[in-house]
Structure formats: structure tokens, C-alpha cells
GROMACS .gro file of C-alpha atoms in nm:
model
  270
    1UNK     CA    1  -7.009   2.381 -18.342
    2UNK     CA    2  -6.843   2.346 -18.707
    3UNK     CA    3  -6.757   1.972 -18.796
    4UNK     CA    4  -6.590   2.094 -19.068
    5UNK     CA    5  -6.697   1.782 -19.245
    6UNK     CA    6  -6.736   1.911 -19.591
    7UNK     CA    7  -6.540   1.739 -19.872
    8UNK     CA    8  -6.473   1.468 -19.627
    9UNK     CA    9  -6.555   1.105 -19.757
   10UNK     CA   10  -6.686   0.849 -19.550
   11UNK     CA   11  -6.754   0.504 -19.536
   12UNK     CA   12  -6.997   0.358 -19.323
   13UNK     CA   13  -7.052  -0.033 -19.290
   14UNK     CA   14  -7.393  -0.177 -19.214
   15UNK     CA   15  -7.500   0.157 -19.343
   16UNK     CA   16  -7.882  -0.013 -19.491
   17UNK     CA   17  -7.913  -0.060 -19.115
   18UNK     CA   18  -8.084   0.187 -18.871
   19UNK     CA   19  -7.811   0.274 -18.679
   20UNK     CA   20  -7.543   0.312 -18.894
   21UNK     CA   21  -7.796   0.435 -19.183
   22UNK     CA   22  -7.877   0.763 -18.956
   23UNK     CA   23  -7.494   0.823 -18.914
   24UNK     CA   24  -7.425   0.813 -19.285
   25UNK     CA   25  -7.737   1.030 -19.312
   26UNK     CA   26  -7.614   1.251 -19.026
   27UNK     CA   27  -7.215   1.264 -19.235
   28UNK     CA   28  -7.405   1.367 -19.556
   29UNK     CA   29  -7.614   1.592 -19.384
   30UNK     CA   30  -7.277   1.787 -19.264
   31UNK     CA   31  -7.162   1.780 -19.634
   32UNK     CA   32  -6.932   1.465 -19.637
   33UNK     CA   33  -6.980   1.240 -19.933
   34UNK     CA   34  -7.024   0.903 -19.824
   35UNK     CA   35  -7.006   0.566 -19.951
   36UNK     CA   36  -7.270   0.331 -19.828
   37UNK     CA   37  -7.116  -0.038 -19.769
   38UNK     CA   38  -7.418  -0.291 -19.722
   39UNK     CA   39  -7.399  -0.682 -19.771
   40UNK     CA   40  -7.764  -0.607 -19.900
   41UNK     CA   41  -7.738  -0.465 -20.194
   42UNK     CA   42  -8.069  -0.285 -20.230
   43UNK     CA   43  -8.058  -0.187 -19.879
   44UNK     CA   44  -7.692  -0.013 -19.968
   45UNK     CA   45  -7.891   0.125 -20.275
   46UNK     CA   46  -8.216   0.272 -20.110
   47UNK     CA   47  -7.994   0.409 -19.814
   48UNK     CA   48  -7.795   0.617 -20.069
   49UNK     CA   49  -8.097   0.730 -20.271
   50UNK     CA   50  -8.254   0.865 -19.927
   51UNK     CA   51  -7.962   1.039 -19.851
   52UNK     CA   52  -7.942   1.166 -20.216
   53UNK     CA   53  -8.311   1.265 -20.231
   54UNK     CA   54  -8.234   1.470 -19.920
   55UNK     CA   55  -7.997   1.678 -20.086
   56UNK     CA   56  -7.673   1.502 -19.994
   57UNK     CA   57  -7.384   1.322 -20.177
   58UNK     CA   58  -7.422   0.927 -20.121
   59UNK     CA   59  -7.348   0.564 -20.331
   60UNK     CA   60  -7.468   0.251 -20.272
   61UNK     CA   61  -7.214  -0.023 -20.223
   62UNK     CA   62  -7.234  -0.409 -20.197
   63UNK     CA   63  -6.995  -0.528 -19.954
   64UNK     CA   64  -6.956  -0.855 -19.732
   65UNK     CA   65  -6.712  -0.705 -19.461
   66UNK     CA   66  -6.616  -1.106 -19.361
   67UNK     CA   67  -6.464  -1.150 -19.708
   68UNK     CA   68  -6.120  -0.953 -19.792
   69UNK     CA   69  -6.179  -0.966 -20.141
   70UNK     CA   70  -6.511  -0.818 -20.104
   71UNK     CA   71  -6.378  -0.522 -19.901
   72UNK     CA   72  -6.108  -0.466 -20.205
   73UNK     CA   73  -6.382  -0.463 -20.419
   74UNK     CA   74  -6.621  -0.200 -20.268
   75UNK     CA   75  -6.298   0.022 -20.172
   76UNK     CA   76  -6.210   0.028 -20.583
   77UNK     CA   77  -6.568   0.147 -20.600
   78UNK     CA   78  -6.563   0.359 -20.354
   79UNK     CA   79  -6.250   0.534 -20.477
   80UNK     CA   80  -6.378   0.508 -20.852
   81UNK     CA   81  -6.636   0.752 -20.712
   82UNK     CA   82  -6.494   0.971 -20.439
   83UNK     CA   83  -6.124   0.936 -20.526
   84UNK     CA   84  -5.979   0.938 -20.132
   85UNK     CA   85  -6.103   0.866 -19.776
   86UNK     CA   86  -6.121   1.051 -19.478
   87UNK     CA   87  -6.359   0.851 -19.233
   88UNK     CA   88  -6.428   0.510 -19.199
   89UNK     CA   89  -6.727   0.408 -18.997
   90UNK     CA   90  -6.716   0.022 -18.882
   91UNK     CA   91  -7.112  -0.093 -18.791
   92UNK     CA   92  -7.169  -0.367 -18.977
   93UNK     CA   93  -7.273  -0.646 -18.664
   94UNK     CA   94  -7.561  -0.792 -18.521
   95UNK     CA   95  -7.649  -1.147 -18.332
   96UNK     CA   96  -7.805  -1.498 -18.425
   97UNK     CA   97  -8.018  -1.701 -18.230
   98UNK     CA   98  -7.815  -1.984 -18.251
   99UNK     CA   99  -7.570  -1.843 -18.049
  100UNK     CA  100  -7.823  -1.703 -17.820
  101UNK     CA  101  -7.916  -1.900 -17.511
  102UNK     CA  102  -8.263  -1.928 -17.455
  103UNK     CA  103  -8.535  -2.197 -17.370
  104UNK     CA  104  -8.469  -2.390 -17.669
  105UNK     CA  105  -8.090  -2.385 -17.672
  106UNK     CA  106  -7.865  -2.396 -17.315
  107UNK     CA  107  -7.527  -2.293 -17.345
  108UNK     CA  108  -7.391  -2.631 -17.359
  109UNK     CA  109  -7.572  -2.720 -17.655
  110UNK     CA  110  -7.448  -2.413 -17.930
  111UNK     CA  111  -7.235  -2.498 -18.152
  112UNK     CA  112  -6.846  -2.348 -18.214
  113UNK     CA  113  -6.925  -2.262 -18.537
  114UNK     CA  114  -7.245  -2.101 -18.446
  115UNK     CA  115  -7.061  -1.861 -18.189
  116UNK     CA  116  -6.748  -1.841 -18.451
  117UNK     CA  117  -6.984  -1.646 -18.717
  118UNK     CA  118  -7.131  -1.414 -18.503
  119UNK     CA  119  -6.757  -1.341 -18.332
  120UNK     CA  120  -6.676  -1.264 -18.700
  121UNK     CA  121  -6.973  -1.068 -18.735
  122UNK     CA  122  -6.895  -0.812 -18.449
  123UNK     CA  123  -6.525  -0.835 -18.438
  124UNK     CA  124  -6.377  -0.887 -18.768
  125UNK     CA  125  -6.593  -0.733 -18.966
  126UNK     CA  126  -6.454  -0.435 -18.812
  127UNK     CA  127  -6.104  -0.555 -18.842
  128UNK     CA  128  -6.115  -0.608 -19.200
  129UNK     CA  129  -6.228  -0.291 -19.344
  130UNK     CA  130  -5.983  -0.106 -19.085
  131UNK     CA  131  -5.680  -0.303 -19.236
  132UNK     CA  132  -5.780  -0.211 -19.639
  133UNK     CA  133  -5.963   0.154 -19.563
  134UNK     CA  134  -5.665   0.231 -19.246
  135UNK     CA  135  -5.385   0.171 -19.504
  136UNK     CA  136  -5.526   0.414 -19.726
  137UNK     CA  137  -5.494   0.618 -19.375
  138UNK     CA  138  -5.129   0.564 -19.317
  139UNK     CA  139  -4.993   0.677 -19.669
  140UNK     CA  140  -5.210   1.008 -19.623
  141UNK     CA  141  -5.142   1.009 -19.244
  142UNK     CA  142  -5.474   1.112 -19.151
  143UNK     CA  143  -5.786   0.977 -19.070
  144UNK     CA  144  -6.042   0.864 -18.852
  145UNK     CA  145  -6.227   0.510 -18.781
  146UNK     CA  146  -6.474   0.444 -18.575
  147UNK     CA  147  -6.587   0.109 -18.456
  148UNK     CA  148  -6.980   0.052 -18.334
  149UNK     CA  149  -6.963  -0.163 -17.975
  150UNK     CA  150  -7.210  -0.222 -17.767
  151UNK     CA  151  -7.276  -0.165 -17.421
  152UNK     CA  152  -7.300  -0.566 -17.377
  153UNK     CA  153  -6.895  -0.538 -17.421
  154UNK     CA  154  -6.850  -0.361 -17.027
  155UNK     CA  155  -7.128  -0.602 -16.908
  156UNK     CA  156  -7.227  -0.881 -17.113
  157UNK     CA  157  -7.569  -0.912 -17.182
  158UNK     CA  158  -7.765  -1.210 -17.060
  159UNK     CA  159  -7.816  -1.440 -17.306
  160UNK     CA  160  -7.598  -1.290 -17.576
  161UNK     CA  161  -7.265  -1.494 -17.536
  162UNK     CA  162  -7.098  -1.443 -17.856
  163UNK     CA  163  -7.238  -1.125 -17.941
  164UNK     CA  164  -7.125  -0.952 -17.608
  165UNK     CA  165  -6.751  -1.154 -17.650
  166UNK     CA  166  -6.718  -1.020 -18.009
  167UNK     CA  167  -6.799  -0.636 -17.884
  168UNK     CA  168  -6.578  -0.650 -17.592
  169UNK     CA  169  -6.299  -0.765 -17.908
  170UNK     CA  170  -6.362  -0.444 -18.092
  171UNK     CA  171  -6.386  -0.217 -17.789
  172UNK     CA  172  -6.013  -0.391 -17.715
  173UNK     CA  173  -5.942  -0.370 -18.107
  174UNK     CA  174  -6.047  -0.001 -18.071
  175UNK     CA  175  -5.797   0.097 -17.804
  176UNK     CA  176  -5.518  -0.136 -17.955
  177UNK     CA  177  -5.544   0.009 -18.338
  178UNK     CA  178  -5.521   0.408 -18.177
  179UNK     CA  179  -5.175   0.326 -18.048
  180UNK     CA  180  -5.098   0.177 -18.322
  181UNK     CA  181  -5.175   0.379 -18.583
  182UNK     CA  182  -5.056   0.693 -18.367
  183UNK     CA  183  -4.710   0.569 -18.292
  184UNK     CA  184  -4.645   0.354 -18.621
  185UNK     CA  185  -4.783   0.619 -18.868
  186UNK     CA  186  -4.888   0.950 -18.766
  187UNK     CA  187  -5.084   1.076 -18.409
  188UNK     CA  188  -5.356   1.247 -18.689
  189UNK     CA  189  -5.518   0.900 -18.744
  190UNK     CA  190  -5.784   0.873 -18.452
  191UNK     CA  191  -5.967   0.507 -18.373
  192UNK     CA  192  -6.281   0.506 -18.126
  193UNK     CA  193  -6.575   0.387 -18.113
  194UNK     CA  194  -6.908   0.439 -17.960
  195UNK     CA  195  -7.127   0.212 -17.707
  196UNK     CA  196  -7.473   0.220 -17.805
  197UNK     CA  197  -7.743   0.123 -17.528
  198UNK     CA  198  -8.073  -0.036 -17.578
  199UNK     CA  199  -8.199   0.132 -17.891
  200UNK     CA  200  -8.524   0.079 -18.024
  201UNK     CA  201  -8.492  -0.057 -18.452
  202UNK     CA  202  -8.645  -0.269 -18.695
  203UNK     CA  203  -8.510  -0.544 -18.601
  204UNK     CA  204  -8.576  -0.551 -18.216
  205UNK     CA  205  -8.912  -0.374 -18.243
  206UNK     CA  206  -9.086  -0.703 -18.226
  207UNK     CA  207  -8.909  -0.834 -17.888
  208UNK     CA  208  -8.907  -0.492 -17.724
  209UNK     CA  209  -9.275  -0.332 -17.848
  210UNK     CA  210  -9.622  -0.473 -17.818
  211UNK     CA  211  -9.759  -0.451 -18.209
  212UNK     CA  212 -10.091  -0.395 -18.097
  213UNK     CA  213 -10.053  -0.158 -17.812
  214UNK     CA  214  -9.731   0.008 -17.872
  215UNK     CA  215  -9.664  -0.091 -17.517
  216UNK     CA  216  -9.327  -0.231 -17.351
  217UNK     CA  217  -9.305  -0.578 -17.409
  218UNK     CA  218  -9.179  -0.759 -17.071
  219UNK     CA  219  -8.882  -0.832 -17.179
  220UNK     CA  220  -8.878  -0.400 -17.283
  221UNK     CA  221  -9.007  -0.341 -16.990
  222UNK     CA  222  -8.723  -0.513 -16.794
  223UNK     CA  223  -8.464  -0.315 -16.969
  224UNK     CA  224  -8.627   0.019 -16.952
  225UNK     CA  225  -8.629  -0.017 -16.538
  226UNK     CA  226  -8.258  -0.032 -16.590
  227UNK     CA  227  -8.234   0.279 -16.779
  228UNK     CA  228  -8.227   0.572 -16.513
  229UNK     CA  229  -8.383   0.794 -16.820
  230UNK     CA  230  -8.666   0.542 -16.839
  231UNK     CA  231  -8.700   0.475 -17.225
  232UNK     CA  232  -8.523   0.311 -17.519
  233UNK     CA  233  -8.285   0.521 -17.725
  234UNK     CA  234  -8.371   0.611 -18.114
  235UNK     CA  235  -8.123   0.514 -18.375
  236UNK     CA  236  -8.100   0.892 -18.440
  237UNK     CA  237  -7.980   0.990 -18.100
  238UNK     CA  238  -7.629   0.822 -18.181
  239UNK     CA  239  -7.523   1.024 -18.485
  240UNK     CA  240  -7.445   1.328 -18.229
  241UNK     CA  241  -7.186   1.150 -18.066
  242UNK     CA  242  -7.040   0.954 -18.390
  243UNK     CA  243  -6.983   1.287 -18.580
  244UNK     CA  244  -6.818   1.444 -18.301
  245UNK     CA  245  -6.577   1.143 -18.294
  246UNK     CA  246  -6.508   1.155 -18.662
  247UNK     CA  247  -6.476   1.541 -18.687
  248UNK     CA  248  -6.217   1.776 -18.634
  249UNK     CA  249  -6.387   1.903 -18.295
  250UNK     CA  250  -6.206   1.532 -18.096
  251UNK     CA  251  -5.883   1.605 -18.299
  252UNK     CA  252  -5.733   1.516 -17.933
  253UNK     CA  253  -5.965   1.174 -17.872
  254UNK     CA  254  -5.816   0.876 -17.946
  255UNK     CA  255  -5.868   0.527 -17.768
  256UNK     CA  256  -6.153   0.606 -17.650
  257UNK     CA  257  -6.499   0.406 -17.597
  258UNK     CA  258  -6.782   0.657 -17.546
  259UNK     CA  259  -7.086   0.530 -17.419
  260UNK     CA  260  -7.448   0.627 -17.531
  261UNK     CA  261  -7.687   0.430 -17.328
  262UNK     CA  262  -7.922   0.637 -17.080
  263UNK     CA  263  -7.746   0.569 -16.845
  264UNK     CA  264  -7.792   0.232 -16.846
  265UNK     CA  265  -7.431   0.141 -16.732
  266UNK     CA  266  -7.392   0.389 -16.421
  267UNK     CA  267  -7.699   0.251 -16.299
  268UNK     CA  268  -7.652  -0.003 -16.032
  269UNK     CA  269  -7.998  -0.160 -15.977
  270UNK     CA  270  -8.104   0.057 -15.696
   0.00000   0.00000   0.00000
């Protein structure tokens, strides 16, 4: 199958991250050129030297997606270098414990604010870049954007209050912006997003995976007896489905959520 990504230019949010990295490594790897958008700067940096070491076209950008001014600032880069945009990939996200319930902290007790700035994390950090990067999309009248949910957005995910409530925003965001930017601007701009499952990173290695044994933690193990294919996904295994999304191959998909969990969600316990 031909993505017929080549001379396309992509950005990718949250790209220093493991999911999102192995996209932007999966959109170079098809010959776009992408632009690497990181709040950590040397993450943004070492992401784009990988990706340049491997024989691809990538730049390293420093970009708080919750600031406007920031996004300006990392688009002028990012058009310094590349000169237009095709593809805009929205993953920047993630959770806090102090809008986690747990043990320590019962629902009653967590602060607005607390559940405010992880909302923003998973919600308007994908509004914010689709605004700036999505007007670029309406004077060329093509595009594509694609927004990172979660599967927490169709079931929300014990514990995870804000988190789950600011994924089920984009997945609604997702659906809203495709009719908009279809019937306000042109049907070739495409908005969807993808649903990752339980997937095993750097950052959740430590709650999922036993460091000595390698084994499933219980709080792993828990979730892997809800997966029907009985394991945690890789980071990697979501680049399939994001590429197809962004390339020419779902020029008719628009609106749509697709979900890459297992199986997780069609599971029903027993």
C-alpha cells in the first residue's frame, strides 16, 4: 500500500514522547519531513536527530501547546524550515496524580485547578495547534489532523477523572472540527483521531512491569485479563493505523475515532 507521503510535512506534538515519537519516526520513515513539537526541548532535539540519523528529514521544535504564543512561535519555525504543512499530528497529553484518585487523594478532596490543567493538557492542547496549523489548512484547502484519544474517553478509566473527561473532549472535538472544516472550507481537510489501549512506555513501565522480574505488576496484570489478546500494546504498533489516517489511502475517513486497544473495548468481562 503507497502512502504517498513523500514531500508531505508533518507536525507531530508530544513527538519526544513514545507514542507520538514512533509516529513521527513512522511519517519520516515514509518520506514526509516532519517537524518535531516537544515542550522539552532536548527531547524535541534527540527525537529529530534519531529520526535524522536514520536517514529521514526531521527538526526539533520547542513548543508549549497550552500557550498560543508558543504555538505561533514553533509554526514560524516550522515554516522557516519546511515552508508549508500537510499533516498535523495532535499527541501532546498525559495525566497528574493530583487529579488521580487514589489512597491518598478521594475525589472530594482534588482540587479544580488540579483537574483544570490536566483538561488543558488532553483537550486543548489539541485545540490550539488545530486552530494555528488548521488555518494554514483552510487557505490551501487540504489537510489532515489527527488528534491522539484514549480508550478511557468510551469508558473512563478508574481512577483517571480528568484525564478520561479531557479525551472524551477531543474524541467530541475530533468529530466536531471534520464537519467543520469539510463544510466551511473544503471536504479535502480530514480530522480523526486514534484510541490507543493500554500501551506499555516509559512512563507507565514502572506501574505496569515488575523491574526485577519483568513480570506483570498487579495492577498490569488486572488490565491484561481485560485484553482478549492478553498483553500490553507497544508504542510502535500505533503508527500503522496513524499513517493510514493521515495518508491519501482514508482520503474518504473523516470523523472518525479508530480504536487500537486489543480488544480491550469489545471485551465485556466474560
Amino acid at each position: 500500500m503507497d502512502l504517498n507521503l513523500e514531500k508531505k510535512v508533518g507536525i507531530v506534538t508530544g513527538a519526544g514522547g513514545a507514542i507520538c515519537g514512533e509516529i513521527a519516526k513512522g511519517l519520516a520513515k515514509e518520506g514526509a519531513r516532519v517537524a518535531i513539537w516537544d515542550k522539552n526541548r532536548e527531547a524535541a532535539a534527540a527525537k529529530a536527530a534519531e529520526i535524522s540519523a536514520a536517514g529521514g528529514a526531521a527538526v526539533g521544535i520547542a513548543c508549549d501547546v497550552l500557550s498560543k504564543d508558543s504555538v505561533a512561535g514553533a509554526l514560524d519555525e516550522t515554516l522557516a524550515a519546511y515552508e508549508s504543512v500537510d499533516i498535523l499530528v495532535n499527541g501532546a497529553g498525559g495525566s497528574h496524580k493530583d487529579a488521580t484518585t487514589s489512597a491518598e487523594m478521594e475525589f472530594f478532596d482534588i482540587e479544580p485547578e488540579a483537574l483544570q490543567r490536566v483538561m488543558d493538557l488532553n483537550y486543548m492542547s489539541a485545540v490550539l495547534p488545530a486552530q494555528a496549523v488548521g488555518r494554514i489548512f483552510a487557505a490551501k484547502k487540504a489537510g489532515a489532523i489527527l488528534n491522539i484519544s484514549s480508550i478511557g474517553a468510551m469508558a473512563p478509566l478508574s481512577r483517571s477523572i480528568s484525564y478520561s473527561n479531557g479525551k472524551a473532549a477531543t474524541s467530541n472535538f475530533t468529530q466536531w472540527l471534520a464537519v467543520h472544516m469539510a463544510q466551511t472550507y473544503s471536504p479535502a481537510i480530514r480530522v480523526n483521531a486514534i484510541a490507543p489501549g493500554f500501551c506499555l512506555t516509559g512512563q507507565n513501565r514502572f506501574l505496569l512491569v515488575e523491574q526485577d522480574t519483568g513480570k506483570p505488576t498487579a495492577r498490569g496484570r488486572q488490565i491484561i485479563d481485560q485484553v482478549p489478546m492478553g498483553r500490553l500494546g507497544q508504542p510502535e504498533e500505533l503508527a500503522g493505523a496513524a499513517l493510514w489516517l493521515v495518508s491519501d489511502q482514508a482520503s474518504f475517513v473523516t470523523g472518525s475515532i479508530v480504536v487500537v486497544d486489543g480488544g480491550y473495548t469489545a471485551f465485556g468481562g466474560v
